[in-house]
mmCIF file of C-alpha atoms in Angstrom:
data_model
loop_
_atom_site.group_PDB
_atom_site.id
_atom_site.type_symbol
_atom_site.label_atom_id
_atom_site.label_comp_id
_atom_site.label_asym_id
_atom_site.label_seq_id
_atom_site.Cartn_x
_atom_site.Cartn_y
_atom_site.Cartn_z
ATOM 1 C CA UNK X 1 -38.563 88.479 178.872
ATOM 2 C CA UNK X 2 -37.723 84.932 177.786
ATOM 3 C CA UNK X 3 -33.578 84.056 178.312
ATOM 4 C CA UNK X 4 -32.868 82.534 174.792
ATOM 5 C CA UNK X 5 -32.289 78.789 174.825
ATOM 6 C CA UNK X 6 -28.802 76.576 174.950
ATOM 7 C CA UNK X 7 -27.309 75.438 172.056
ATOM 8 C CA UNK X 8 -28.081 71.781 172.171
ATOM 9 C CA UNK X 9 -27.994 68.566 170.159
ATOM 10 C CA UNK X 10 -31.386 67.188 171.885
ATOM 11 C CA UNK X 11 -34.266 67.383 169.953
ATOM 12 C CA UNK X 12 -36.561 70.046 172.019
ATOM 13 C CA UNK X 13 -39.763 71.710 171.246
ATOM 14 C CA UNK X 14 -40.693 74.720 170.083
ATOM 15 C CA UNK X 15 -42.286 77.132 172.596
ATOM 16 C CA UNK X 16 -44.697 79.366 171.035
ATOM 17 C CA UNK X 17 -47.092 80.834 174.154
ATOM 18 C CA UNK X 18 -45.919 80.891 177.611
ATOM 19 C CA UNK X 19 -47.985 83.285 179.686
ATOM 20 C CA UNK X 20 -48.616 84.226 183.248
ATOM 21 C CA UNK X 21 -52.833 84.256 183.778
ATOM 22 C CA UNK X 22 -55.108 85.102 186.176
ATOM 23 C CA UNK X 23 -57.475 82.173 184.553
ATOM 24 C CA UNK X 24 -57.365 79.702 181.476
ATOM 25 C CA UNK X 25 -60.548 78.853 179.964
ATOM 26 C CA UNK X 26 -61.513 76.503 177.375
ATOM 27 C CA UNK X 27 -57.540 75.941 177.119
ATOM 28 C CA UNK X 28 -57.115 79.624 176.741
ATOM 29 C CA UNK X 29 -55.536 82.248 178.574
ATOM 30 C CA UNK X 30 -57.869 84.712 179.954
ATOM 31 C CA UNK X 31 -55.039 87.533 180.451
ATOM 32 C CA UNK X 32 -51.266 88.089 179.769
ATOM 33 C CA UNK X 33 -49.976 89.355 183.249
ATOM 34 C CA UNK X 34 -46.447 90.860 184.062
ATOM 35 C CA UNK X 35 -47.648 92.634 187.127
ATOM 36 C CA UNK X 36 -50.184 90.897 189.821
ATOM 37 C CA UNK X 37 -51.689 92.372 192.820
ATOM 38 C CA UNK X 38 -51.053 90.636 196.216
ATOM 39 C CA UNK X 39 -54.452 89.592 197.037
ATOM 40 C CA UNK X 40 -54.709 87.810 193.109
ATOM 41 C CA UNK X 41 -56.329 83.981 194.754
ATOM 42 C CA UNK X 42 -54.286 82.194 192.226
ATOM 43 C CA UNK X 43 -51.599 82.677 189.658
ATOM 44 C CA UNK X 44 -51.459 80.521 186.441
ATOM 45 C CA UNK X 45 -48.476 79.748 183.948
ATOM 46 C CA UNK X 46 -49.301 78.796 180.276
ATOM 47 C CA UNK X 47 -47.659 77.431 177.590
ATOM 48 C CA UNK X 48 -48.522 75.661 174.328
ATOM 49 C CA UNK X 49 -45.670 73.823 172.525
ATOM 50 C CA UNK X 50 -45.048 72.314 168.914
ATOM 51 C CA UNK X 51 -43.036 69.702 168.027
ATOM 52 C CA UNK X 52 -43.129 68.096 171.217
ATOM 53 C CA UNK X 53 -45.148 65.122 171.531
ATOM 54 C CA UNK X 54 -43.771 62.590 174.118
ATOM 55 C CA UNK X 55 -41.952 65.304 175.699
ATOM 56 C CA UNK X 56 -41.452 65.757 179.546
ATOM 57 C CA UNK X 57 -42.458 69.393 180.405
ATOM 58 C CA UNK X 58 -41.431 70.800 183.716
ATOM 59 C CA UNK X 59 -42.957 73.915 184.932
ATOM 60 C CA UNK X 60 -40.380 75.222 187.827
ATOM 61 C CA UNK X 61 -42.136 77.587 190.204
ATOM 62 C CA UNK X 62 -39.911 80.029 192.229
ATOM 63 C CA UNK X 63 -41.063 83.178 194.449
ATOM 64 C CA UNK X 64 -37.872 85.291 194.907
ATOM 65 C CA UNK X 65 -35.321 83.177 193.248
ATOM 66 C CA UNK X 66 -36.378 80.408 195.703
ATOM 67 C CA UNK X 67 -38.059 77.046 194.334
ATOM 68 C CA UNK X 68 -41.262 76.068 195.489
ATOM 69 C CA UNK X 69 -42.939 73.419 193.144
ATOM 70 C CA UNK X 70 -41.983 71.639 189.836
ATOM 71 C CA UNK X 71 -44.752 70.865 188.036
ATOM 72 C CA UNK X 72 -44.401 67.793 185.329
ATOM 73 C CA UNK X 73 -46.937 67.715 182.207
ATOM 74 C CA UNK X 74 -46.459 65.336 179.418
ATOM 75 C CA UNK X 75 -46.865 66.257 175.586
ATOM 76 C CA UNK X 76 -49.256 64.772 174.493
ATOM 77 C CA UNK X 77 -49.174 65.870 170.141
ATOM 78 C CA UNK X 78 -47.476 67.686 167.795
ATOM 79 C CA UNK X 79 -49.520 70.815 169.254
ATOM 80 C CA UNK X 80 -50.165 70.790 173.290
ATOM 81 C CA UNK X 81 -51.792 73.154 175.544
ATOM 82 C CA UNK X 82 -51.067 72.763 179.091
ATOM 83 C CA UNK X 83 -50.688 74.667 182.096
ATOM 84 C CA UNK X 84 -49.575 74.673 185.685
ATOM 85 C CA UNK X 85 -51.088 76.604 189.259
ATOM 86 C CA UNK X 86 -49.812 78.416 192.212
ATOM 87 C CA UNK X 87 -52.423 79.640 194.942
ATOM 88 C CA UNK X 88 -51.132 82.882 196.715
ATOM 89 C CA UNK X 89 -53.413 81.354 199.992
ATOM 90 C CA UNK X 90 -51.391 81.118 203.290
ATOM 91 C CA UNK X 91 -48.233 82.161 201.440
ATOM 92 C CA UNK X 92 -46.558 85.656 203.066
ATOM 93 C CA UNK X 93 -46.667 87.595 199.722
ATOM 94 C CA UNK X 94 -45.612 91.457 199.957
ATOM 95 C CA UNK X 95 -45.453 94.364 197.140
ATOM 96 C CA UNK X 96 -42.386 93.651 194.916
ATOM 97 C CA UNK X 97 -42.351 90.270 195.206
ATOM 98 C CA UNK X 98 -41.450 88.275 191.794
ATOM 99 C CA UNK X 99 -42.741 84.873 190.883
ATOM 100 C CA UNK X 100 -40.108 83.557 188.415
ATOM 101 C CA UNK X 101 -41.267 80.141 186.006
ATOM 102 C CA UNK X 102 -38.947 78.818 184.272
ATOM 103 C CA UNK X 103 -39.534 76.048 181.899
ATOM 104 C CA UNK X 104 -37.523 73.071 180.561
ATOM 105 C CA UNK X 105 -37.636 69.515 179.601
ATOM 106 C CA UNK X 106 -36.410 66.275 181.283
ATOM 107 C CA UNK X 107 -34.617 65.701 178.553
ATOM 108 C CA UNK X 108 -32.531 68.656 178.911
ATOM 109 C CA UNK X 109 -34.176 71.129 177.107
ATOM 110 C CA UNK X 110 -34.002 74.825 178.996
ATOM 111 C CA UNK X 111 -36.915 77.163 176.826
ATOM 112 C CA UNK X 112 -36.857 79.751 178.796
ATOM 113 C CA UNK X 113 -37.497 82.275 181.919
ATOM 114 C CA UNK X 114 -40.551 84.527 182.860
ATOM 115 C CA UNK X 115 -40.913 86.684 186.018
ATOM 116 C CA UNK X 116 -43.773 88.451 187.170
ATOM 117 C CA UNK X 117 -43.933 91.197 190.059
ATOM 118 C CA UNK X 118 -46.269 91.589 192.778
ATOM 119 C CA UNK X 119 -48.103 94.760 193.297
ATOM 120 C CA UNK X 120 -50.231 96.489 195.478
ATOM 121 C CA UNK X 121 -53.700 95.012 196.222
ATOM 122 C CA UNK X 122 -56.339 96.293 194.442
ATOM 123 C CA UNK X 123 -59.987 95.513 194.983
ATOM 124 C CA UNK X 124 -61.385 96.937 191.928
ATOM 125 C CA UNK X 125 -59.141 95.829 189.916
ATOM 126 C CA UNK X 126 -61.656 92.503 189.863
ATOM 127 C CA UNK X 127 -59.050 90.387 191.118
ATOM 128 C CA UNK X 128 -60.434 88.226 193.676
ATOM 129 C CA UNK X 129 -58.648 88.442 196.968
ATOM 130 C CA UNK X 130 -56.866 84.970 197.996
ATOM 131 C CA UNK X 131 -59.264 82.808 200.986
ATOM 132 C CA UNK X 132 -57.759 80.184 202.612
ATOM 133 C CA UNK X 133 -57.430 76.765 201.038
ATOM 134 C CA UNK X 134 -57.189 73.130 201.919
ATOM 135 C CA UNK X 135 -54.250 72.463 199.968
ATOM 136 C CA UNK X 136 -51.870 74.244 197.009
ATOM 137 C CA UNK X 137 -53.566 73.669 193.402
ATOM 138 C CA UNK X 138 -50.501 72.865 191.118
ATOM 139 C CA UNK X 139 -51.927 71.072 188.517
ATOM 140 C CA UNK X 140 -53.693 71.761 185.399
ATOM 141 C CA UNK X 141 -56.960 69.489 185.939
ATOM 142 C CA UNK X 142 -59.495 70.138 188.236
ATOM 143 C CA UNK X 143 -60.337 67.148 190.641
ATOM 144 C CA UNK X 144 -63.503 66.364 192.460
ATOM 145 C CA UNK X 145 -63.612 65.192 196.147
ATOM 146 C CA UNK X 146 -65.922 64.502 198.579
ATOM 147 C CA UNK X 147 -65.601 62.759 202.051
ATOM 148 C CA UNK X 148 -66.063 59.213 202.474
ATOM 149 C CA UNK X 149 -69.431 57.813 203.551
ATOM 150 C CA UNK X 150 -69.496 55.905 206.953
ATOM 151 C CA UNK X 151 -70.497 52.294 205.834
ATOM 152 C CA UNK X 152 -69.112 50.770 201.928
ATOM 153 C CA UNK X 153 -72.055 50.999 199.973
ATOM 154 C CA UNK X 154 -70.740 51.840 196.251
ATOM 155 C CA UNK X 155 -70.675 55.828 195.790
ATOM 156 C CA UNK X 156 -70.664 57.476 192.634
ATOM 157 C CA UNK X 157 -67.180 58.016 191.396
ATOM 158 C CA UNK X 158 -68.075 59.134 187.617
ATOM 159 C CA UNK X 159 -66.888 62.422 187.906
ATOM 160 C CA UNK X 160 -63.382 61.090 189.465
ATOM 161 C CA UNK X 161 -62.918 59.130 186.798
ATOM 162 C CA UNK X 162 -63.930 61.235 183.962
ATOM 163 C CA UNK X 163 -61.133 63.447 185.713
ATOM 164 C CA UNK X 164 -58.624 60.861 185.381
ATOM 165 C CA UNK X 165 -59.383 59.861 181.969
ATOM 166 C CA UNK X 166 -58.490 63.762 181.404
ATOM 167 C CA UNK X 167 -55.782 63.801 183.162
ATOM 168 C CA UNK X 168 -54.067 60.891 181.446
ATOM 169 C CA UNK X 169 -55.798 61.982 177.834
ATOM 170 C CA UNK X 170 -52.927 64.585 178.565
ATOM 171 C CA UNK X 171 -50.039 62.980 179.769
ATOM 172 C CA UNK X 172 -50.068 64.466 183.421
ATOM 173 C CA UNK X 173 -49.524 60.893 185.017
ATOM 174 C CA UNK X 174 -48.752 62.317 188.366
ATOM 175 C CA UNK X 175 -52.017 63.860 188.262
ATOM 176 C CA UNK X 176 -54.112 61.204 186.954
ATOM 177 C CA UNK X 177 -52.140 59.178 190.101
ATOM 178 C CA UNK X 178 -53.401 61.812 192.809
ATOM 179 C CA UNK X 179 -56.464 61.536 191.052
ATOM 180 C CA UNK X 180 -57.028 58.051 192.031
ATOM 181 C CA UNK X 181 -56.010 58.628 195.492
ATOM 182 C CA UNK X 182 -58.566 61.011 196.047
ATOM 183 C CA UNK X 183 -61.030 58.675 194.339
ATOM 184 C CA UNK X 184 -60.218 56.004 196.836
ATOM 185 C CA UNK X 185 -60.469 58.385 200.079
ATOM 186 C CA UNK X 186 -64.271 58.949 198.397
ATOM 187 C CA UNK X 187 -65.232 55.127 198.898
ATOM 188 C CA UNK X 188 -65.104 51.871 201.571
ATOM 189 C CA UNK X 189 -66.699 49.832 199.017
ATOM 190 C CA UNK X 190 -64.440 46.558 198.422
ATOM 191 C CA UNK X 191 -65.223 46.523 194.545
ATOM 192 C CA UNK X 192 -64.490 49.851 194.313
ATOM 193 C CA UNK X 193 -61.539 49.488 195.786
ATOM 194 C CA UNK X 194 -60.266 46.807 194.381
ATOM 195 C CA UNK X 195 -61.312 48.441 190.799
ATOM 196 C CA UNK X 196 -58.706 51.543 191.918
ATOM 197 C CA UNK X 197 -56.371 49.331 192.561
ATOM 198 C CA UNK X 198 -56.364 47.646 189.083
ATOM 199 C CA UNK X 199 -56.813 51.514 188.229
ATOM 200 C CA UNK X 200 -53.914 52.669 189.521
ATOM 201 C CA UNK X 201 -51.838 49.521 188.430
ATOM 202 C CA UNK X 202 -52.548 50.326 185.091
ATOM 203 C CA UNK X 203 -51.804 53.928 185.371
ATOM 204 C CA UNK X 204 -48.534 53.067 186.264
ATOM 205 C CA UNK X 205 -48.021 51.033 183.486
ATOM 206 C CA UNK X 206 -48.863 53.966 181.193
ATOM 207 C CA UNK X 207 -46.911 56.561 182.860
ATOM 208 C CA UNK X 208 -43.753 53.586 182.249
ATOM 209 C CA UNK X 209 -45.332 53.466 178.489
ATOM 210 C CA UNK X 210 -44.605 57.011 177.992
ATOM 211 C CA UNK X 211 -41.132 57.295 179.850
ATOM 212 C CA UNK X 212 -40.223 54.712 176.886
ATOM 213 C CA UNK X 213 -41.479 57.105 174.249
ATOM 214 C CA UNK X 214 -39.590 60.118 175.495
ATOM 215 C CA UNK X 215 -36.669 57.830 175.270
ATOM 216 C CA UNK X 216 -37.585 56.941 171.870
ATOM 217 C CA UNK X 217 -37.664 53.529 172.784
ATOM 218 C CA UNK X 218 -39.903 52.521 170.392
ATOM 219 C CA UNK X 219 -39.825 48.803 170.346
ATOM 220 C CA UNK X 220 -39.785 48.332 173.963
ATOM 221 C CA UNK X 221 -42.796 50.928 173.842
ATOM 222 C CA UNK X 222 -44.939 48.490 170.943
ATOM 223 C CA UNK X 223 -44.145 45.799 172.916
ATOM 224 C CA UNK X 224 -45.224 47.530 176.577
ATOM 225 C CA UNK X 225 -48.560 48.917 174.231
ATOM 226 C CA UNK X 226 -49.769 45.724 172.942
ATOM 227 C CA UNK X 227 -49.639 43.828 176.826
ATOM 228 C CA UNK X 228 -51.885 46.581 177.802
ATOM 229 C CA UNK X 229 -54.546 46.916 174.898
ATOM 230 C CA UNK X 230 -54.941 43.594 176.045
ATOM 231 C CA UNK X 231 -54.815 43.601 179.876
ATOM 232 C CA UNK X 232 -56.689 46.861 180.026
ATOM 233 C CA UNK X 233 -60.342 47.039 179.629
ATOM 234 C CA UNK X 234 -61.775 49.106 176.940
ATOM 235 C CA UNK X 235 -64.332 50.619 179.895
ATOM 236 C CA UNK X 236 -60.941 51.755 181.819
ATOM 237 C CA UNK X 237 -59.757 55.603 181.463
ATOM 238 C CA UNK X 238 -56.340 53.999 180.621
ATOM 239 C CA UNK X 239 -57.732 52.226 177.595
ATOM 240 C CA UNK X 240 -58.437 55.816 175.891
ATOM 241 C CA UNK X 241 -55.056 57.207 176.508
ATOM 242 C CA UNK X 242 -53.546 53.771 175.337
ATOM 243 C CA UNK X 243 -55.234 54.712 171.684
ATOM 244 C CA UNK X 244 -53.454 58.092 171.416
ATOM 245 C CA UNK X 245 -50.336 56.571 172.827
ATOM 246 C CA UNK X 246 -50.299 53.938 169.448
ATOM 247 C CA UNK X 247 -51.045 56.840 167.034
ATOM 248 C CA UNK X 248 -47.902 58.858 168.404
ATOM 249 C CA UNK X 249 -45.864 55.640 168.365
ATOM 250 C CA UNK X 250 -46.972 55.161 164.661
ATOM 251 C CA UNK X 251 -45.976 58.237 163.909
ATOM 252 C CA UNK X 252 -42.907 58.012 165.894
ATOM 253 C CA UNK X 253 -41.528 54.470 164.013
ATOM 254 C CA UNK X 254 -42.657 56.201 160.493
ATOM 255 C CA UNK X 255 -39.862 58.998 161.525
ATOM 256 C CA UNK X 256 -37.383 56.456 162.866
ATOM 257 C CA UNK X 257 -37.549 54.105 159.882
ATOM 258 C CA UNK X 258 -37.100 57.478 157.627
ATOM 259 C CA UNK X 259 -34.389 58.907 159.203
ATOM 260 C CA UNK X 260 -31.392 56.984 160.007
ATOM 261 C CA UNK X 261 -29.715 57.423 163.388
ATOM 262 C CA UNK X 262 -32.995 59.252 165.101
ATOM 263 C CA UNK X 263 -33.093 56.667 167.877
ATOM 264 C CA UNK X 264 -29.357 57.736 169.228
ATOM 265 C CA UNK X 265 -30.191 61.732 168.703
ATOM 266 C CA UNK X 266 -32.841 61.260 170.965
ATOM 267 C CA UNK X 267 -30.976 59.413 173.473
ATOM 268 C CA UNK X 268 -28.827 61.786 173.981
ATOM 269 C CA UNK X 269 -28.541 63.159 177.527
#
């Protein structure tokens, strides 16, 4: 059961799916779990939001009423899907354990509570039981990675980037940022390199673009926005994002200029 929002003058979106899943596919929710079993590989939490766009979404992960990840994922439109991961690998789960989510805004925004309960392995329940695992999964993009090659000859990094395009497609610029990390642990290549660098540099400029939207900042965010369409190359996953990012910030000044006082509503903390 949801806990009912705050009463609040900060604009906040409106939550209409938030789901615990065994699996999301083609941005849907396989299943709508309130009960798991223990040996379940990996828990997911999914919500889809209106009204939201340039919004801050924090997914906060807790097992027993104690926190154990807060996942950020940007807004990207009026309508967003997006979703967040735990892995139950290496993690001392028992019967009657809950997973709690609860989910809020860095604005201020508190939408709500869910809690799920841990049952009793079952193998034929087609759950797959958890295997060990390099490292937690906690975000809601799948990234390749491979190990480095022993001399620098180029590699092919298509798929890493085609990941990070995705990644900042949807606002998730901490992912897109571990994306390029693992992209650069692929490669010894000096061009390549150097071409992640200039990746990530830009990145960060974007993820600073849409901190100035959330604000409602909107001419410091033109301003920010045109430097880049021109620094950024069009061949650069930035560039893509960049495009969306002008089409919410027309559509963001066409609200500002029609309402009067917008900019100081939004700035409220």
């Amino acid at each position: 059961m949801a806990e009912a929002p705050a009463e609040s003058d900060i604009l906040c979106p409106t939550l209409t799916v938030a789901v615990f899943t065994s699996a999301v596919q083609n941005r849907v929710p396989l299943s709508e779990l309130t009960e798991a079993p223990v040996n379940l590989s990996e828990l997911f939490f999914y919500t889809a939001v209106t009204n939201g766009e340039g919004t801050e979404l924090h997914h906060r992960w807790s097992y027993n009423n104690t926190r154990v990840a807060d996942v950020s994922l940007e807004v990207g439109s009026d309508f967003w899907r997006t979703w967040s991961s735990k892995s139950f690998a290496n993690l001392a789960l028992e019967p009657g354990g809950q997973w709690q989510v609860d989910v809020t805004t860095a604005s201020g925004c508190t939408l709500g509570q869910w809690t799920l309960t841990l049952v009793e392995a079952d193998i034929s329940s087609g759950f797959i039981e958890a295997q060990p695992a390099m490292q937690p999964e906690e975000t809601n993009t799948p990234v390749p990675s491979t190990p480095a090659p022993p001399h620098n000859s180029p590699v092919d990094l298509q798929e890493n980037y085609a990941a990070i395009k995705e990644l900042l497609e949807l606002g998730d610029s901490s992912g897109a940022r571990r994306a390029i990390k693992l992209a650069r642990e692929r490669t010894l290549n000096p061009d390549q390199l150097e071409e992640l660098d200039a990746l990530e540099t830009d990145s960060n400029a974007f993820a600073r673009l849409s901190q100035l939207i959330r604000q409602r900042d909107i001419a410091g965010a033109r301003q920010l926005l045109a430097q880049l369409m021109i620094s950024v190359p069009q061949s650069s996953p930035v560039y893509s994002a960049l495009q969306s990012r002008r089409e919410l910030l027309e559509q963001l000044g066409a609200t500002s200029d029609s309402h009067e006082g917008f900019q100081s509503v939004a700035n409220n903390p």
